[in-house]
């Protein structure tokens, strides 16, 4: 590996410079101009670029002249940085897989176009309405579905939803854009596209179906019926730890690989995608590049969400309270690592058998992945938007364990650690920034209630009817008292002696 390239001599990434890049960087060997955009992806971030776009890049190496190129779309002001980076680089970017064995870089060419919706809303509707668009993939975060956790219903009163219902030709939200395009397709006699959610939601396709259909029916009952009958919404499970890109990552790509890239992405070597084979307008031969197509994604989703994502929350809260910055540092703390082991053991009885997966081996692999020191995954990313994550990653397991009469000690500890985290200070008194759409009410209740969890547990949009379980409330209360009184590490030390 050529690791002696100075940042100043790095080559600006674009199509013209590909042939000049170091020979230890894999570049697209297919003609990107022969690819048509059969996929529109909404929410181009690090994860999409390290996961779905990589699978398609692999596919194009085997299938040049493919009809499954990606048109990326950003809906939020926050996406300006992605727009500027990708559009200045012919939509190329560097993906670096990092492991203790070394770093491997490649340039991904699967995204052929990038549209920033606030610049031109109609251009996005046109891309979605184009007959060539046959699949729309989504990574819009757990909170992007306008799904009320406590009731399972559509959040029809959300300001974005109300705006899009009143301005059908100038939408700002994902459902506004999808229905504008689907309405155009229906009126023009163009078949609909498949909507493929790639977010960490159990039954993500079912949720996308219910929410989009509800929105379409509010806009036009006839359109709602057509969406319900004609559009496919496969469920899928995605997995690859992809930390947010940092300035040191940009520098590393320049120094190690000689590439000046405004927005590279780093990821672990592990990669998994399990997709329900339910598409209404065709799909790529994803099996050829390692995607597992199945008739039932549910057991895989439950395994990943309840083991990996729930563990991430426990690591994030306890690690932040103990003053750590990175996931691998937290995993080097034997007390927290042991707590993660115990949480996984507690969750396992709530899982269904997973075809082709040895759960003990899967859990062991998770611990190794979390401990990878090269990934430098930061704790705030794990804790981001916890009000949307907690119900989806932890509370379903709690409900099942209560029903089955199984222990809930470490699941309750995860909830209590979140409540303590929401106080906004670690055990040393240093501030913890809370990044959550519900931050105001969460932090206000956490600070005024202290070690009493009831004001937070009474948020029915998060906890639903769970506070009716005295066993759950009592367990959370006991943990929260200890976390306030003793701090995270001493709480775990005492807890591990009991268990």
Coordinates of C-alpha atoms in Angstrom, one line a residue:
X1 CA 0.0 0.0 0.0
X2 CA 1.3 3.4 -0.9
X3 CA 0.9 5.3 2.3
X4 CA 3.5 8.0 1.7
X5 CA 1.3 10.3 -0.5
X6 CA 1.2 13.8 0.9
X7 CA -2.3 15.4 1.1
X8 CA -1.1 18.2 -1.2
X9 CA -0.3 15.8 -4.0
X10 CA -3.7 14.0 -3.8
X11 CA -5.7 13.8 -7.0
X12 CA -9.1 15.4 -7.1
X13 CA -11.7 12.6 -7.7
X14 CA -13.7 12.8 -10.8
X15 CA -14.3 10.7 -13.9
X16 CA -11.3 12.2 -15.8
X17 CA -8.9 11.4 -13.0
X18 CA -9.8 7.7 -12.5
X19 CA -7.0 6.4 -14.7
X20 CA -4.4 8.4 -12.6
X21 CA -5.3 6.9 -9.2
X22 CA -2.9 4.6 -7.4
X23 CA -3.0 1.0 -8.4
X24 CA -4.1 -0.1 -4.9
X25 CA -7.5 1.6 -5.5
X26 CA -10.2 -0.3 -7.3
X27 CA -12.1 1.9 -9.8
X28 CA -15.2 1.2 -12.0
X29 CA -14.1 -0.8 -15.0
X30 CA -17.6 -0.4 -16.6
X31 CA -18.8 2.5 -18.8
X32 CA -21.0 4.5 -16.5
X33 CA -22.5 6.3 -19.5
X34 CA -24.1 3.0 -20.6
X35 CA -26.0 2.7 -17.4
X36 CA -29.6 4.0 -17.1
X37 CA -31.2 4.9 -13.7
X38 CA -33.7 2.2 -12.9
X39 CA -33.4 3.1 -9.1
X40 CA -34.1 6.4 -7.4
X41 CA -32.6 6.4 -3.9
X42 CA -34.0 8.9 -1.3
X43 CA -31.6 9.8 1.6
X44 CA -28.1 9.4 0.3
X45 CA -25.9 9.2 3.3
X46 CA -22.9 7.1 4.4
X47 CA -24.9 3.9 4.9
X48 CA -26.4 3.9 1.4
X49 CA -23.1 4.6 -0.2
X50 CA -21.4 1.8 1.8
X51 CA -24.1 -0.7 1.3
X52 CA -26.8 -0.6 -1.5
X53 CA -24.6 1.4 -3.9
X54 CA -21.7 -1.0 -3.3
X55 CA -23.8 -4.0 -4.1
X56 CA -24.8 -2.3 -7.4
X57 CA -21.3 -1.3 -8.2
X58 CA -20.3 -4.9 -7.9
X59 CA -23.3 -5.8 -10.1
X60 CA -22.2 -3.3 -12.8
X61 CA -18.7 -4.9 -12.9
X62 CA -20.5 -8.1 -13.9
X63 CA -23.3 -6.5 -16.0
X64 CA -22.1 -3.6 -18.0
X65 CA -24.7 -1.5 -19.7
X66 CA -27.2 -2.2 -16.9
X67 CA -30.6 -0.5 -16.4
X68 CA -30.2 -0.4 -12.6
X69 CA -28.1 2.8 -12.0
X70 CA -28.9 5.0 -9.1
X71 CA -30.3 8.5 -9.1
X72 CA -29.7 9.9 -5.6
X73 CA -32.1 12.4 -4.0
X74 CA -31.6 14.6 -1.0
X75 CA -34.7 16.2 0.5
X76 CA -33.3 18.1 3.5
X77 CA -31.2 21.3 3.7
X78 CA -28.7 19.1 5.5
X79 CA -28.1 17.3 2.2
X80 CA -26.4 20.3 0.6
X81 CA -23.0 19.0 1.6
X82 CA -23.7 15.7 -0.2
X83 CA -25.0 17.6 -3.3
X84 CA -21.9 19.7 -3.5
X85 CA -19.5 16.8 -3.0
X86 CA -21.1 14.4 -5.4
X87 CA -21.8 16.9 -8.1
X88 CA -18.2 18.2 -8.0
X89 CA -17.0 14.6 -8.4
X90 CA -19.2 13.2 -11.2
X91 CA -21.1 11.4 -8.4
X92 CA -18.0 9.3 -7.6
X93 CA -16.8 8.7 -4.1
X94 CA -14.3 6.6 -2.2
X95 CA -15.3 3.7 0.0
X96 CA -12.7 2.5 2.5
X97 CA -13.2 -0.8 4.3
X98 CA -11.3 -0.7 7.6
X99 CA -10.2 -3.7 9.7
X100 CA -7.3 -4.5 12.0
X101 CA -5.7 -6.3 9.0
X102 CA -5.6 -3.1 6.9
X103 CA -7.6 -0.6 4.8
X104 CA -8.9 -1.3 1.3
X105 CA -10.2 1.6 -0.9
X106 CA -12.3 1.5 -4.0
X107 CA -14.1 4.2 -6.0
X108 CA -17.9 3.5 -6.4
X109 CA -19.6 4.5 -9.6
X110 CA -23.1 3.2 -9.1
X111 CA -24.7 6.7 -8.4
X112 CA -25.1 8.3 -11.8
X113 CA -27.0 11.4 -10.8
X114 CA -27.8 13.4 -7.7
X115 CA -30.8 15.7 -7.3
X116 CA -31.2 18.1 -4.3
X117 CA -34.9 18.6 -3.9
X118 CA -34.9 22.2 -2.5
X119 CA -33.1 23.2 -5.8
X120 CA -35.7 21.8 -8.1
X121 CA -38.7 19.8 -6.7
X122 CA -40.1 19.1 -10.1
X123 CA -36.8 17.5 -11.2
X124 CA -37.2 14.9 -8.4
X125 CA -40.9 14.3 -9.3
X126 CA -39.8 13.8 -12.9
X127 CA -37.1 11.3 -12.0
X128 CA -39.6 9.3 -9.9
X129 CA -42.2 9.6 -12.6
X130 CA -39.9 8.4 -15.4
X131 CA -40.9 4.9 -16.8
X132 CA -37.2 3.9 -16.4
X133 CA -37.5 4.3 -12.6
X134 CA -38.6 0.9 -11.4
X135 CA -37.5 0.8 -7.8
X136 CA -37.3 3.6 -5.2
X137 CA -35.1 2.8 -2.2
X138 CA -35.2 4.7 1.1
X139 CA -32.8 5.4 3.9
X140 CA -34.7 8.2 5.6
X141 CA -34.0 7.1 9.3
X142 CA -36.4 5.5 11.6
X143 CA -38.1 8.8 12.3
X144 CA -38.7 9.6 8.6
X145 CA -41.8 7.4 8.3
X146 CA -44.2 9.5 10.4
X147 CA -45.2 6.4 12.2
X148 CA -46.8 6.9 15.7
X149 CA -45.0 4.2 17.8
X150 CA -47.6 3.9 20.6
X151 CA -50.6 3.3 18.2
X152 CA -48.9 2.1 15.0
X153 CA -50.9 4.8 13.0
X154 CA -49.8 7.4 10.5
X155 CA -48.9 10.8 12.0
X156 CA -51.3 12.7 9.7
X157 CA -51.0 15.9 11.7
X158 CA -47.3 16.3 11.3
X159 CA -46.5 19.8 9.8
X160 CA -44.6 18.2 6.9
X161 CA -47.6 15.9 6.1
X162 CA -50.1 18.7 6.3
X163 CA -47.9 20.9 4.1
X164 CA -47.6 18.2 1.4
X165 CA -51.3 17.6 1.4
X166 CA -51.9 21.3 0.8
X167 CA -49.1 21.7 -1.8
X168 CA -49.2 18.5 -3.9
X169 CA -47.1 20.0 -6.7
X170 CA -44.4 21.5 -4.4
X171 CA -43.8 18.7 -1.8
X172 CA -41.1 18.8 0.9
X173 CA -41.5 15.3 2.4
X174 CA -40.9 11.8 1.1
X175 CA -44.6 10.8 0.8
X176 CA -45.4 14.1 -1.0
X177 CA -42.8 13.3 -3.6
X178 CA -43.7 9.6 -4.0
X179 CA -47.4 10.3 -4.4
X180 CA -46.9 13.1 -6.8
X181 CA -44.9 10.7 -9.0
X182 CA -47.2 7.8 -8.5
X183 CA -50.2 10.0 -9.4
X184 CA -48.5 11.1 -12.6
X185 CA -47.7 7.4 -13.5
X186 CA -51.3 6.3 -12.8
X187 CA -52.7 9.1 -15.0
X188 CA -50.2 8.4 -17.8
X189 CA -50.8 4.6 -17.7
X190 CA -47.2 4.0 -16.5
X191 CA -46.7 1.0 -14.2
X192 CA -45.8 1.9 -10.6
X193 CA -42.3 1.4 -9.0
X194 CA -41.5 -0.8 -6.0
X195 CA -40.8 1.0 -2.8
X196 CA -37.9 -0.7 -0.9
X197 CA -37.3 0.6 2.6
X198 CA -33.7 0.0 3.8
X199 CA -34.2 1.5 7.3
X200 CA -33.9 -0.3 10.6
X201 CA -37.6 -0.9 11.3
X202 CA -39.1 -4.3 11.9
X203 CA -41.4 -4.8 8.9
X204 CA -40.0 -1.8 7.2
X205 CA -41.8 -2.6 4.0
X206 CA -45.1 -3.1 5.8
X207 CA -44.7 0.2 7.6
X208 CA -43.8 2.0 4.4
X209 CA -46.9 0.5 2.7
X210 CA -49.2 1.5 5.5
X211 CA -47.9 5.1 5.8
X212 CA -47.7 5.9 2.1
X213 CA -51.1 4.4 1.4
X214 CA -52.6 6.4 4.3
X215 CA -51.1 9.6 2.8
X216 CA -52.2 8.8 -0.7
X217 CA -55.7 8.1 0.4
X218 CA -55.8 11.5 2.2
X219 CA -54.7 13.1 -1.0
X220 CA -57.0 11.2 -3.3
X221 CA -59.0 8.1 -2.3
X222 CA -58.7 6.7 -5.9
X223 CA -54.9 7.1 -5.9
X224 CA -54.8 5.5 -2.4
X225 CA -56.6 2.4 -3.8
X226 CA -54.3 2.2 -6.8
X227 CA -51.2 2.4 -4.5
X228 CA -52.6 -0.3 -2.2
X229 CA -53.3 -2.6 -5.2
X230 CA -50.4 -1.9 -7.5
X231 CA -47.3 -0.9 -5.5
X232 CA -45.0 -3.5 -4.0
X233 CA -43.3 -2.8 -0.6
X234 CA -40.8 -5.6 0.1
X235 CA -39.3 -5.9 3.6
X236 CA -35.6 -6.0 3.9
X237 CA -32.8 -6.2 6.5
X238 CA -29.6 -4.3 6.0
X239 CA -26.4 -4.5 8.0
X240 CA -23.0 -2.7 7.9
X241 CA -21.5 -0.5 10.6
X242 CA -20.9 2.8 8.8
X243 CA -19.7 5.7 11.0
X244 CA -20.2 9.3 10.0
X245 CA -17.5 10.7 7.8
X246 CA -15.0 12.9 9.7
X247 CA -12.2 15.3 8.7
X248 CA -9.6 12.7 9.7
X249 CA -11.3 10.3 7.3
X250 CA -11.0 12.8 4.4
X251 CA -7.3 13.3 5.4
X252 CA -6.7 9.5 5.6
X253 CA -8.1 9.0 2.1
X254 CA -5.8 11.7 0.7
X255 CA -2.7 10.5 2.5
X256 CA -3.1 6.7 2.2
X257 CA -4.7 6.5 -1.2
X258 CA -3.8 9.8 -2.9
X259 CA -7.5 10.8 -3.5
X260 CA -8.9 14.3 -2.8
X261 CA -12.5 13.3 -2.0
X262 CA -14.8 15.8 -0.4
X263 CA -17.1 13.1 1.1
X264 CA -15.6 9.6 1.3
X265 CA -17.2 6.9 3.4
X266 CA -15.6 4.4 5.7
X267 CA -17.2 1.1 6.8
X268 CA -16.4 -2.3 8.4
X269 CA -15.7 -5.3 6.2
X270 CA -19.0 -7.1 7.3
X271 CA -21.9 -6.7 4.8
X272 CA -25.3 -8.2 4.7
X273 CA -28.6 -7.6 2.9
X274 CA -31.7 -9.8 3.1
X275 CA -34.6 -8.8 0.8
X276 CA -38.1 -10.1 0.4
X277 CA -38.5 -11.1 -3.2
X278 CA -41.6 -9.0 -3.9
X279 CA -41.1 -6.5 -6.7
X280 CA -43.8 -5.1 -9.1
X281 CA -41.5 -3.8 -11.9
X282 CA -38.5 -6.1 -12.0
X283 CA -35.2 -6.0 -10.1
X284 CA -31.5 -6.6 -10.6
X285 CA -30.1 -10.1 -10.2
X286 CA -29.0 -9.2 -6.7
X287 CA -28.3 -12.9 -5.8
X288 CA -25.3 -12.7 -8.2
X289 CA -23.6 -10.2 -5.9
X290 CA -24.4 -11.8 -2.5
X291 CA -27.9 -10.4 -1.6
X292 CA -30.0 -13.0 0.1
X293 CA -33.5 -13.0 -1.5
X294 CA -36.1 -14.7 0.6
X295 CA -39.9 -15.0 1.1
X296 CA -39.7 -14.0 4.8
X297 CA -37.3 -11.4 6.1
X298 CA -38.9 -11.1 9.5
X299 CA -36.6 -13.5 11.5
X300 CA -33.5 -11.8 10.0
X301 CA -34.8 -8.3 10.8
X302 CA -35.7 -9.3 14.4
X303 CA -32.2 -10.8 14.9
X304 CA -30.4 -7.8 13.6
X305 CA -32.6 -5.1 15.3
X306 CA -32.9 -6.8 18.7
X307 CA -29.2 -7.9 18.9
X308 CA -27.1 -5.4 17.0
X309 CA -29.2 -2.2 17.2
X310 CA -30.3 -2.7 20.8
X311 CA -26.7 -3.4 21.9
X312 CA -25.6 -0.2 20.1
X313 CA -28.0 1.8 22.3
X314 CA -26.7 0.2 25.5
X315 CA -23.1 0.8 24.3
X316 CA -24.0 4.4 23.4
X317 CA -25.7 5.4 26.7
X318 CA -23.3 3.6 29.1
X319 CA -20.2 4.6 27.1
X320 CA -21.3 8.2 27.1
X321 CA -22.0 8.3 30.8
X322 CA -18.6 6.7 31.5
X323 CA -16.9 9.4 29.4
X324 CA -15.9 7.3 26.4
X325 CA -15.9 8.7 22.8
X326 CA -15.7 5.6 20.5
X327 CA -17.4 2.2 20.4
X328 CA -14.2 0.2 20.4
X329 CA -13.1 2.0 23.6
X330 CA -16.4 1.0 25.3
X331 CA -15.9 -2.6 24.2
X332 CA -12.5 -2.6 25.8
X333 CA -14.2 -1.9 29.2
X334 CA -14.9 -5.4 30.5
X335 CA -17.9 -4.3 32.6
X336 CA -19.8 -2.8 29.6
X337 CA -18.7 -5.6 27.3
X338 CA -20.2 -8.1 29.8
X339 CA -23.4 -6.1 30.0
X340 CA -23.7 -6.3 26.2
X341 CA -23.2 -10.0 26.3
X342 CA -25.9 -10.3 29.0
X343 CA -28.3 -8.1 27.0
X344 CA -27.9 -10.3 23.9
X345 CA -28.5 -13.4 26.0
X346 CA -31.6 -11.9 27.5
X347 CA -33.0 -10.9 24.0
X348 CA -32.3 -14.3 22.4
X349 CA -35.4 -16.2 23.7
X350 CA -37.6 -13.5 22.0
X351 CA -36.2 -14.4 18.6
X352 CA -37.5 -16.8 16.0
X353 CA -35.2 -19.4 14.5
X354 CA -33.3 -17.7 11.7
X355 CA -32.7 -20.0 8.6
X356 CA -29.0 -20.5 7.9
X357 CA -27.8 -18.5 10.9
X358 CA -26.1 -19.8 14.0
X359 CA -27.2 -17.3 16.6
X360 CA -24.3 -18.0 19.0
X361 CA -21.8 -17.4 16.2
X362 CA -23.7 -14.3 15.1
X363 CA -23.5 -12.8 18.6
X364 CA -19.8 -13.5 18.8
X365 CA -19.3 -11.8 15.5
X366 CA -21.2 -8.8 16.7
X367 CA -18.8 -8.4 19.7
X368 CA -15.8 -8.6 17.3
X369 CA -17.4 -6.0 15.0
X370 CA -18.1 -3.6 17.8
X371 CA -14.5 -3.9 19.0
X372 CA -13.0 -3.1 15.6
X373 CA -10.6 -0.2 16.5
X374 CA -10.2 0.9 12.9
X375 CA -13.9 1.9 12.5
X376 CA -13.7 4.7 15.2
X377 CA -17.5 4.8 15.4
X378 CA -18.5 7.6 17.7
X379 CA -21.1 7.2 20.4
X380 CA -23.3 10.2 19.5
X381 CA -24.2 8.4 16.2
X382 CA -25.5 5.4 18.1
X383 CA -27.6 7.6 20.4
X384 CA -29.0 9.9 17.7
X385 CA -32.8 10.1 17.5
X386 CA -33.2 7.6 20.3
X387 CA -36.9 8.4 20.7
X388 CA -37.5 6.7 17.4
X389 CA -35.0 3.9 18.0
X390 CA -35.9 2.8 21.5
X391 CA -39.4 1.5 20.7
X392 CA -38.1 -0.3 17.6
X393 CA -34.9 -1.8 18.9
X394 CA -35.6 -2.5 22.6
X395 CA -39.3 -2.3 23.7
X396 CA -40.6 -5.0 21.4
X397 CA -38.1 -7.4 23.1
X398 CA -39.4 -6.2 26.5
X399 CA -43.0 -6.9 25.6
X400 CA -42.1 -10.4 24.3
X401 CA -40.0 -11.2 27.3
X402 CA -42.7 -10.1 29.7
X403 CA -45.3 -12.2 27.9
X404 CA -42.9 -15.2 28.0
X405 CA -42.0 -14.7 31.7
X406 CA -38.3 -14.2 30.7
X407 CA -35.9 -11.8 32.5
X408 CA -35.8 -8.1 31.4
X409 CA -32.9 -6.9 33.6
X410 CA -30.6 -5.7 30.9
X411 CA -33.4 -4.4 28.6
X412 CA -34.6 -2.3 31.6
X413 CA -31.0 -1.2 32.2
X414 CA -30.9 0.0 28.6
X415 CA -34.1 2.1 29.1
X416 CA -32.7 3.5 32.5
X417 CA -29.4 4.3 30.9
X418 CA -31.2 6.3 28.2
X419 CA -33.1 8.2 30.9
X420 CA -29.9 9.0 32.8
X421 CA -28.2 10.0 29.5
X422 CA -31.1 12.4 28.7
X423 CA -30.1 14.4 31.8
X424 CA -27.4 15.8 29.5
X425 CA -24.3 15.2 31.7
X426 CA -22.0 12.3 32.1
X427 CA -20.8 10.8 35.4
X428 CA -18.0 13.3 35.5
X429 CA -20.4 16.3 35.0
X430 CA -19.4 17.0 31.4
X431 CA -22.2 18.0 29.1
X432 CA -23.7 15.4 26.7
X433 CA -25.5 17.0 23.7
X434 CA -28.9 15.3 23.0
X435 CA -29.7 15.1 19.3
X436 CA -33.3 14.0 19.0
X437 CA -36.5 15.5 17.5
X438 CA -38.1 15.2 20.9
X439 CA -35.1 16.5 22.8
X440 CA -37.0 19.4 24.5
X441 CA -39.6 17.3 26.2
X442 CA -37.2 14.4 26.9
X443 CA -34.5 16.5 28.5
X444 CA -36.9 18.7 30.5
X445 CA -38.6 15.6 32.0
X446 CA -35.3 13.8 32.6
X447 CA -33.9 16.8 34.5
X448 CA -36.9 17.6 36.6
X449 CA -37.7 14.0 37.5
X450 CA -34.1 12.8 38.1
X451 CA -34.2 9.2 39.3
X452 CA -38.0 8.9 39.0
X453 CA -38.6 7.4 35.5
X454 CA -42.4 7.8 35.5
X455 CA -42.6 11.2 33.7
X456 CA -40.6 9.8 30.8
X457 CA -42.3 6.4 30.8
X458 CA -45.7 8.2 30.5
X459 CA -44.7 9.4 27.0
X460 CA -47.2 7.0 25.3
X461 CA -45.9 7.8 21.8
X462 CA -42.7 6.0 22.8
X463 CA -43.8 3.5 25.5
X464 CA -47.5 2.8 24.7
X465 CA -49.0 0.6 27.4
X466 CA -45.7 -0.8 28.8
X467 CA -45.9 1.3 32.0
X468 CA -48.9 -0.9 33.0
X469 CA -46.3 -3.6 33.7
X470 CA -45.2 -3.1 37.3
X471 CA -42.3 -5.5 36.7
X472 CA -40.9 -3.3 33.9
X473 CA -41.5 0.0 35.8
X474 CA -39.9 -1.4 39.0
X475 CA -36.8 -2.7 37.1
X476 CA -36.3 0.6 35.3
X477 CA -36.7 2.5 38.6
X478 CA -34.1 0.3 40.4
X479 CA -31.5 0.7 37.6
X480 CA -32.1 4.5 37.3
X481 CA -31.7 5.0 41.1
X482 CA -28.4 3.2 40.9
X483 CA -27.1 5.1 37.8
X484 CA -27.8 8.4 39.5
X485 CA -26.4 7.3 42.8
X486 CA -23.3 5.3 41.7
X487 CA -22.6 6.1 38.1
X488 CA -22.5 3.7 35.2
X489 CA -19.4 1.8 36.0
X490 CA -20.2 1.1 39.7
X491 CA -23.8 0.2 38.8
X492 CA -22.4 -2.4 36.4
X493 CA -19.9 -3.6 38.9
X494 CA -22.7 -4.2 41.5
X495 CA -25.0 -5.6 38.9
X496 CA -22.5 -8.1 37.6
X497 CA -22.0 -9.5 41.1
X498 CA -25.7 -10.2 41.4
X499 CA -25.9 -11.9 38.0

